[in-house]
Amino acid sequence: MSISARLLDSLRLPEGRALVHGSVWEGRSGRPHRALLLHGDDLEVHEPDALFAGEQAPAAVFPLPWPDFARGGASVSPDGSFAVFAGQRAVRAVTADGETLWEYGHTCWGSPLGHPHPAAGRGPCQGYEHGSCRVSDDGRSVWAHVLAPGEEYQEVWSVLDARDGRELARIPLGDSEATGSQHFSHPDGVHMGLCVGMGQDGVLLFWARWDGVRPTVWDLDGALDRILVDVHPAHGGFLTVEHYGSDLRLHALDGTVLAARDRLPAAEGAEADELPWDHEPGFVDADTVVVSTGVEHDVDDSGPRHWLLDARTLEIRGPVTYPGGPVDSPVRPLGDGSWLTYDAAADGGTLSRWTVGNDRTGG
């Protein structure tokens, strides 16, 4: 049974592709998602409700702390008073007026090892490897995946005091050889997730909590093949996708697999028996997962692009149908009952927000 999608709103947004394709959304428990977009020399903070209400000016703007900053990402405090950037040589917290609150220096992610650095500043060096950072939901700490200060190459997960950048705890990541990483806040406001990508060498997945004295850490992926993609908005579950996209799993916080789903079926009459997980799935709300499959693929030009699954069992609720015909865009769920698509073919590009039918029950 297909499920009808209902258009909530849309707007012309030439740079809206990043809102669907990129990992730019920062969600926090009890707060709407915020998009953190690099634009020129600034980090712009956008809220979806304001965007669709016609307010395209960002809710906040933070100047980038280093020229040519592009990798490592940023995080904004829950109250929006400061942003934290994960650079190649330091983690730095800044205010909207450009004031540096603190800086935590560390060994450079750049290559090759032992390369010379500029005499001043901590700007980018060669290489694509990077860490990441995240301000905790209570705004008191910053979690940062960095190279240990003073060491030639030792990856660590550090807990920093959000007030002054002082290191409160350090968790060695001895098996990690990262190309990049990403943090996820748990909706309980206590736990933090870290997913480390190591290219063809696989993936590392951790959850941890900080009690003010010491960290407790769970290493949850001994097989090195699970990518953390989203956290349930209401309970301890989280979603992972297999490294090469072969299946989707729902886990409890301790890593226990609660439900699993192999690749979704292709449309009737298609040559392929299954479609790959092309893009990151996520929670539309507490009851529903949305996934893109077959998007921008030649596997099945006529089949459905998006599917809805039950958020607790991953059972298929049905393919999504849109008024006016198929939507080829990947989707980006917002966790509030809606998801985004982006039509780059439209004049200037159109960002749209959708929900399920009239009552979110579908059919």
Short mmCIF file of C-alpha atoms in Angstrom, two decimals:
data_model
loop_
_atom_site.label_atom_id
_atom_site.label_comp_id
_atom_site.label_asym_id
_atom_site.label_seq_id
_atom_site.Cartn_x
_atom_site.Cartn_y
_atom_site.Cartn_z
CA MET A 1 0.00 0.00 0.00
CA SER A 2 1.46 3.33 -1.02
CA ILE A 3 1.53 6.25 1.37
CA SER A 4 0.62 9.72 0.20
CA ALA A 5 2.90 12.65 0.96
CA ARG A 6 1.42 16.04 1.76
CA LEU A 7 3.31 19.23 0.88
CA LEU A 8 3.66 21.50 3.89
CA ASP A 9 5.64 24.32 2.28
CA SER A 10 8.40 25.05 -0.20
CA LEU A 11 10.71 27.88 -1.18
CA ARG A 12 13.30 28.79 -3.79
CA LEU A 13 16.71 28.31 -2.24
CA PRO A 14 19.69 28.13 -4.63
CA GLU A 15 21.97 26.64 -1.96
CA GLY A 16 19.36 24.30 -0.51
CA ARG A 17 21.04 21.15 -1.84
CA ALA A 18 23.32 21.11 1.21
CA LEU A 19 20.28 20.89 3.48
CA VAL A 20 19.40 17.52 1.95
CA HIS A 21 22.75 16.09 0.87
CA GLY A 22 25.06 17.33 3.61
CA SER A 23 25.48 16.47 7.29
CA VAL A 24 24.63 20.01 8.34
CA TRP A 25 21.72 19.42 10.71
CA GLU A 26 22.18 19.63 14.46
CA GLY A 27 19.30 18.21 16.49
CA ARG A 28 18.92 18.49 20.24
CA SER A 29 16.41 17.05 22.68
CA GLY A 30 13.36 19.30 22.95
CA ARG A 31 14.65 21.77 20.35
CA PRO A 32 14.05 22.13 16.60
CA HIS A 33 16.79 21.07 14.22
CA ARG A 34 19.24 23.77 13.14
CA ALA A 35 21.18 23.82 9.89
CA LEU A 36 24.83 24.90 10.20
CA LEU A 37 25.95 26.09 6.78
CA LEU A 38 29.41 27.27 5.76
CA HIS A 39 28.95 30.37 3.61
CA GLY A 40 31.98 32.35 2.57
CA ASP A 41 33.87 33.34 5.70
CA ASP A 42 30.97 32.57 8.05
CA LEU A 43 29.01 29.79 9.65
CA GLU A 44 25.30 30.54 9.24
CA VAL A 45 22.67 29.04 11.55
CA HIS A 46 19.23 28.49 10.01
CA GLU A 47 16.02 27.16 11.55
CA PRO A 48 13.59 25.39 9.18
CA ASP A 49 10.44 27.09 10.46
CA ALA A 50 11.96 30.51 9.86
CA LEU A 51 13.20 29.50 6.41
CA PHE A 52 9.78 28.37 5.26
CA ALA A 53 8.16 31.42 6.81
CA GLY A 54 10.20 33.49 4.35
CA GLU A 55 13.03 34.52 6.67
CA GLN A 56 16.12 33.51 4.71
CA ALA A 57 18.43 35.57 6.88
CA PRO A 58 20.25 33.27 9.32
CA ALA A 59 19.24 33.18 12.98
CA ALA A 60 22.91 33.60 13.91
CA VAL A 61 26.24 34.09 12.13
CA PHE A 62 29.67 33.12 13.44
CA PRO A 63 32.88 34.12 11.64
CA LEU A 64 35.10 31.19 10.73
CA PRO A 65 38.15 31.06 12.98
CA TRP A 66 40.58 30.10 10.20
CA PRO A 67 40.83 30.94 6.50
CA ASP A 68 39.76 28.19 4.09
CA PHE A 69 38.11 26.20 6.89
CA ALA A 70 36.13 23.39 5.23
CA ARG A 71 36.55 20.13 7.15
CA GLY A 72 35.94 19.07 10.72
CA GLY A 73 32.61 20.79 11.15
CA ALA A 74 31.16 22.93 13.87
CA SER A 75 28.63 22.85 16.69
CA VAL A 76 26.55 25.63 18.20
CA SER A 77 25.69 25.86 21.90
CA PRO A 78 22.04 25.18 22.79
CA ASP A 79 21.45 28.85 23.63
CA GLY A 80 23.19 30.00 20.44
CA SER A 81 25.73 32.13 22.30
CA PHE A 82 28.86 30.51 20.85
CA ALA A 83 30.03 28.09 18.18
CA VAL A 84 32.83 25.53 18.41
CA PHE A 85 34.94 24.61 15.37
CA ALA A 86 37.02 21.45 14.93
CA GLY A 87 40.06 22.49 12.93
CA GLN A 88 43.08 20.52 11.80
CA ARG A 89 45.25 21.85 14.64
CA ALA A 90 42.82 23.09 17.28
CA VAL A 91 39.27 23.22 18.59
CA ARG A 92 38.18 26.83 19.01
CA ALA A 93 35.08 28.42 20.57
CA VAL A 94 33.99 31.83 19.24
CA THR A 95 31.14 34.27 19.77
CA ALA A 96 29.04 35.86 17.03
CA ASP A 97 31.19 38.99 17.13
CA GLY A 98 34.33 36.93 16.46
CA GLU A 99 35.72 36.90 19.99
CA THR A 100 37.71 33.76 20.76
CA LEU A 101 36.48 32.31 24.05
CA TRP A 102 39.15 29.61 24.15
CA GLU A 103 41.27 27.36 22.00
CA TYR A 104 42.34 23.76 22.61
CA GLY A 105 45.42 23.00 20.52
CA HIS A 106 46.27 19.47 19.39
CA THR A 107 48.51 17.58 16.98
CA CYS A 108 47.78 18.37 13.33
CA TRP A 109 45.51 16.13 11.26
CA GLY A 110 47.30 17.29 8.11
CA SER A 111 49.75 15.21 6.14
CA PRO A 112 52.53 14.24 5.94
CA LEU A 113 53.52 13.68 9.56
CA GLY A 114 55.97 16.27 10.83
CA HIS A 115 55.19 18.84 8.14
CA PRO A 116 55.98 22.52 8.91
CA HIS A 117 53.23 24.85 10.08
CA PRO A 118 52.71 28.57 9.53
CA ALA A 119 54.39 30.78 12.11
CA ALA A 120 51.06 32.19 13.25
CA GLY A 121 47.57 30.80 13.56
CA ARG A 122 46.26 27.27 13.27
CA GLY A 123 44.91 27.30 9.73
CA PRO A 124 44.40 24.32 7.42
CA CYS A 125 47.26 22.13 6.22
CA GLN A 126 47.36 19.51 3.47
CA GLY A 127 45.30 16.34 3.75
CA TYR A 128 41.63 15.43 4.12
CA GLU A 129 41.67 13.71 7.51
CA HIS A 130 39.78 15.48 10.30
CA GLY A 131 37.98 15.05 13.58
CA SER A 132 34.77 16.66 14.82
CA CYS A 133 33.20 18.26 17.88
CA ARG A 134 29.85 18.68 19.61
CA VAL A 135 28.54 20.89 22.40
CA SER A 136 26.58 18.83 24.93
CA ASP A 137 22.83 19.39 25.23
CA ASP A 138 23.27 21.09 28.61
CA GLY A 139 25.90 23.44 27.12
CA ARG A 140 28.45 22.58 29.79
CA SER A 141 30.92 20.45 27.86
CA VAL A 142 32.35 19.99 24.40
CA TRP A 143 33.18 16.54 23.06
CA ALA A 144 36.00 16.55 20.52
CA HIS A 145 37.62 13.84 18.39
CA VAL A 146 41.21 15.04 18.02
CA LEU A 147 44.83 13.95 17.82
CA ALA A 148 46.35 13.96 21.31
CA PRO A 149 48.37 17.11 22.05
CA GLY A 150 52.09 16.43 22.14
CA GLU A 151 51.81 12.99 20.53
CA GLU A 152 52.92 12.18 16.98
CA TYR A 153 49.69 10.38 16.10
CA GLN A 154 47.25 9.17 18.73
CA GLU A 155 43.53 9.70 18.23
CA VAL A 156 41.55 10.52 21.37
CA TRP A 157 38.02 11.53 22.34
CA SER A 158 38.31 14.48 24.70
CA VAL A 159 35.73 16.08 26.98
CA LEU A 160 36.38 19.83 27.29
CA ASP A 161 34.89 22.38 29.65
CA ALA A 162 32.68 24.61 27.50
CA ARG A 163 33.58 27.67 29.60
CA ASP A 164 37.34 27.67 29.09
CA GLY A 165 38.32 24.68 26.88
CA ARG A 166 40.06 22.90 29.76
CA GLU A 167 40.33 19.15 29.14
CA LEU A 168 38.22 17.24 31.67
CA ALA A 169 38.77 13.73 30.33
CA ARG A 170 40.58 11.93 27.54
CA ILE A 171 39.50 8.63 25.98
CA PRO A 172 42.18 6.88 23.85
CA LEU A 173 40.97 5.55 20.48
CA GLY A 174 43.88 3.23 19.86
CA ASP A 175 42.45 1.38 16.83
CA SER A 176 41.28 4.48 14.98
CA GLU A 177 42.84 5.75 11.77
CA ALA A 178 40.21 8.29 10.85
CA THR A 179 39.45 9.98 7.60
CA GLY A 180 36.63 11.84 9.37
CA SER A 181 34.06 11.61 12.14
CA GLN A 182 30.67 12.85 13.32
CA HIS A 183 29.01 13.32 16.72
CA PHE A 184 25.39 12.65 17.71
CA SER A 185 23.65 13.90 20.86
CA HIS A 186 21.38 11.39 22.57
CA PRO A 187 17.84 12.65 23.37
CA ASP A 188 18.40 11.88 27.06
CA GLY A 189 20.76 14.86 27.14
CA VAL A 190 23.47 12.76 28.79
CA HIS A 191 25.03 10.41 26.26
CA MET A 192 27.13 11.33 23.24
CA GLY A 193 27.73 9.21 20.15
CA LEU A 194 30.80 9.22 17.93
CA CYS A 195 31.06 7.58 14.51
CA VAL A 196 34.54 7.44 12.99
CA GLY A 197 34.97 6.69 9.30
CA MET A 198 38.20 5.00 8.23
CA GLY A 199 37.57 4.65 4.50
CA GLN A 200 37.97 1.10 3.21
CA ASP A 201 39.23 0.07 6.67
CA GLY A 202 35.73 0.34 8.12
CA VAL A 203 33.89 2.28 10.82
CA LEU A 204 34.19 2.76 14.59
CA LEU A 205 31.12 3.45 16.72
CA PHE A 206 31.10 4.64 20.35
CA TRP A 207 28.64 5.92 22.92
CA ALA A 208 29.79 7.62 26.12
CA ARG A 209 28.61 9.67 29.06
CA TRP A 210 30.35 12.09 31.38
CA ASP A 211 29.27 12.18 35.04
CA GLY A 212 31.44 15.17 35.94
CA VAL A 213 34.22 12.95 37.25
CA ARG A 214 35.00 10.29 34.67
CA PRO A 215 33.68 9.12 31.29
CA THR A 216 32.00 5.77 30.66
CA VAL A 217 32.43 4.46 27.11
CA TRP A 218 30.81 1.71 25.03
CA ASP A 219 32.66 0.45 21.94
CA LEU A 220 29.75 -0.91 19.90
CA ASP A 221 31.11 -2.08 16.57
CA GLY A 222 33.69 -4.82 16.78
CA ALA A 223 32.92 -5.76 13.17
CA LEU A 224 33.90 -2.26 11.97
CA ASP A 225 30.93 -2.12 9.61
CA ARG A 226 28.13 0.00 11.16
CA ILE A 227 27.60 3.69 10.35
CA LEU A 228 25.61 5.68 12.93
CA VAL A 229 23.01 7.69 11.00
CA ASP A 230 20.32 8.88 13.43
CA VAL A 231 19.06 8.73 17.01
CA HIS A 232 15.44 8.08 17.98
CA PRO A 233 13.79 11.32 19.18
CA ALA A 234 11.96 9.69 22.10
CA HIS A 235 13.82 6.62 23.36
CA GLY A 236 17.30 5.09 23.46
CA GLY A 237 17.26 3.58 19.99
CA PHE A 238 19.62 4.54 17.20
CA LEU A 239 19.92 3.61 13.52
CA THR A 240 22.95 2.22 11.72
CA VAL A 241 23.58 1.30 8.10
CA GLU A 242 26.09 -1.37 7.07
CA HIS A 243 29.33 0.09 5.68
CA TYR A 244 28.45 -0.80 2.08
CA GLY A 245 24.73 -0.18 2.48
CA SER A 246 23.51 -3.78 2.62
CA ASP A 247 21.14 -3.42 5.60
CA LEU A 248 19.58 -1.12 8.17
CA ARG A 249 19.46 -1.85 11.92
CA LEU A 250 17.76 -0.36 14.97
CA HIS A 251 19.80 -0.70 18.18
CA ALA A 252 19.32 -0.16 21.89
CA LEU A 253 21.83 2.16 23.53
CA ASP A 254 24.01 -0.80 24.55
CA GLY A 255 24.22 -1.90 20.91
CA THR A 256 21.65 -4.71 21.07
CA VAL A 257 19.94 -5.12 17.69
CA LEU A 258 16.21 -4.49 18.17
CA ALA A 259 15.21 -4.76 14.50
CA ALA A 260 16.84 -5.21 11.11
CA ARG A 261 15.84 -4.65 7.50
CA ASP A 262 17.59 -5.85 4.36
CA ARG A 263 17.46 -3.87 1.15
CA LEU A 264 14.00 -2.82 0.07
CA PRO A 265 12.21 -4.56 -2.80
CA ALA A 266 12.39 -3.06 -6.27
CA ALA A 267 9.22 -2.11 -8.10
CA GLU A 268 7.30 -4.88 -9.77
CA GLY A 269 8.87 -5.81 -13.11
CA ALA A 270 12.24 -4.23 -12.37
CA GLU A 271 15.33 -6.16 -13.38
CA ALA A 272 16.99 -5.87 -9.95
CA ASP A 273 15.58 -7.83 -7.02
CA GLU A 274 16.64 -5.23 -4.50
CA LEU A 275 17.57 -1.57 -4.28
CA PRO A 276 20.55 -0.25 -2.31
CA TRP A 277 20.35 2.16 0.61
CA ASP A 278 21.50 5.21 -1.33
CA HIS A 279 21.24 7.87 1.34
CA GLU A 280 21.10 8.16 5.09
CA PRO A 281 17.75 7.09 6.59
CA GLY A 282 16.37 8.83 9.64
CA PHE A 283 13.45 9.28 12.02
CA VAL A 284 10.57 11.35 10.68
CA ASP A 285 9.13 11.21 14.19
CA ALA A 286 8.92 8.73 17.06
CA ASP A 287 6.89 6.30 14.95
CA THR A 288 8.36 6.52 11.45
CA VAL A 289 11.64 6.11 9.58
CA VAL A 290 12.10 7.47 6.07
CA VAL A 291 14.70 6.14 3.64
CA SER A 292 15.74 7.01 0.10
CA THR A 293 16.52 4.10 -2.18
CA GLY A 294 17.24 3.99 -5.87
CA VAL A 295 17.68 7.76 -5.99
CA GLU A 296 20.08 8.85 -8.75
CA HIS A 297 20.51 5.18 -9.71
CA ASP A 298 19.78 3.41 -12.97
CA VAL A 299 18.49 0.35 -11.09
CA ASP A 300 14.85 1.29 -11.47
CA ASP A 301 13.80 4.49 -13.20
CA SER A 302 10.09 3.92 -12.60
CA GLY A 303 10.02 2.60 -9.03
CA PRO A 304 9.45 4.44 -5.76
CA ARG A 305 12.23 6.63 -4.46
CA HIS A 306 11.23 6.89 -0.79
CA TRP A 307 9.86 4.40 1.73
CA LEU A 308 8.43 4.70 5.21
CA LEU A 309 9.24 2.09 7.87
CA ASP A 310 7.93 1.49 11.36
CA ALA A 311 10.39 3.16 13.76
CA ARG A 312 10.38 0.27 16.27
CA THR A 313 10.30 -2.78 14.00
CA LEU A 314 11.61 -1.44 10.65
CA GLU A 315 8.68 -3.18 9.00
CA ILE A 316 7.72 -1.59 5.67
CA ARG A 317 4.71 0.72 5.91
CA GLY A 318 4.84 1.46 2.21
CA PRO A 319 6.41 3.48 -0.61
CA VAL A 320 5.77 7.22 -0.67
CA THR A 321 3.83 8.76 -3.53
CA TYR A 322 3.89 12.49 -4.21
CA PRO A 323 1.26 14.70 -5.83
CA GLY A 324 2.46 15.45 -9.33
CA GLY A 325 4.64 12.35 -9.66
CA PRO A 326 7.89 10.87 -8.32
CA VAL A 327 10.38 13.04 -6.43
CA ASP A 328 13.94 12.14 -7.36
CA SER A 329 15.63 13.95 -4.47
CA PRO A 330 17.07 12.17 -1.46
CA VAL A 331 15.25 13.01 1.77
CA ARG A 332 16.37 14.61 5.03
CA PRO A 333 14.11 13.90 8.04
CA LEU A 334 13.72 16.62 10.65
CA GLY A 335 12.35 14.48 13.49
CA ASP A 336 9.22 16.61 13.86
CA GLY A 337 6.97 14.64 11.52
CA SER A 338 8.38 16.13 8.33
CA TRP A 339 11.17 15.61 5.83
CA LEU A 340 12.90 17.70 3.17
CA THR A 341 13.47 17.21 -0.55
CA TYR A 342 15.36 19.42 -2.99
CA ASP A 343 14.60 19.93 -6.67
CA ALA A 344 17.79 21.25 -8.25
CA ALA A 345 16.14 21.32 -11.69
CA ALA A 346 13.73 24.05 -10.64
CA ASP A 347 14.61 27.67 -11.32
CA GLY A 348 17.13 28.46 -8.60
CA GLY A 349 16.40 25.21 -6.79
CA THR A 350 13.35 24.42 -4.63
CA LEU A 351 13.49 23.11 -1.08
CA SER A 352 10.25 21.43 0.02
CA ARG A 353 8.98 20.07 3.33
CA TRP A 354 6.58 17.13 3.40
CA THR A 355 4.56 15.10 5.86
CA VAL A 356 2.46 11.93 5.59
CA GLY A 357 -1.08 12.29 4.23
CA ASN A 358 -3.53 14.37 6.23
CA ASP A 359 -3.16 12.56 9.52
CA ARG A 360 0.27 10.90 9.15
CA THR A 361 -1.32 7.46 9.01
CA GLY A 362 -0.95 7.10 5.25
CA GLY A 363 -2.97 5.04 2.83
#
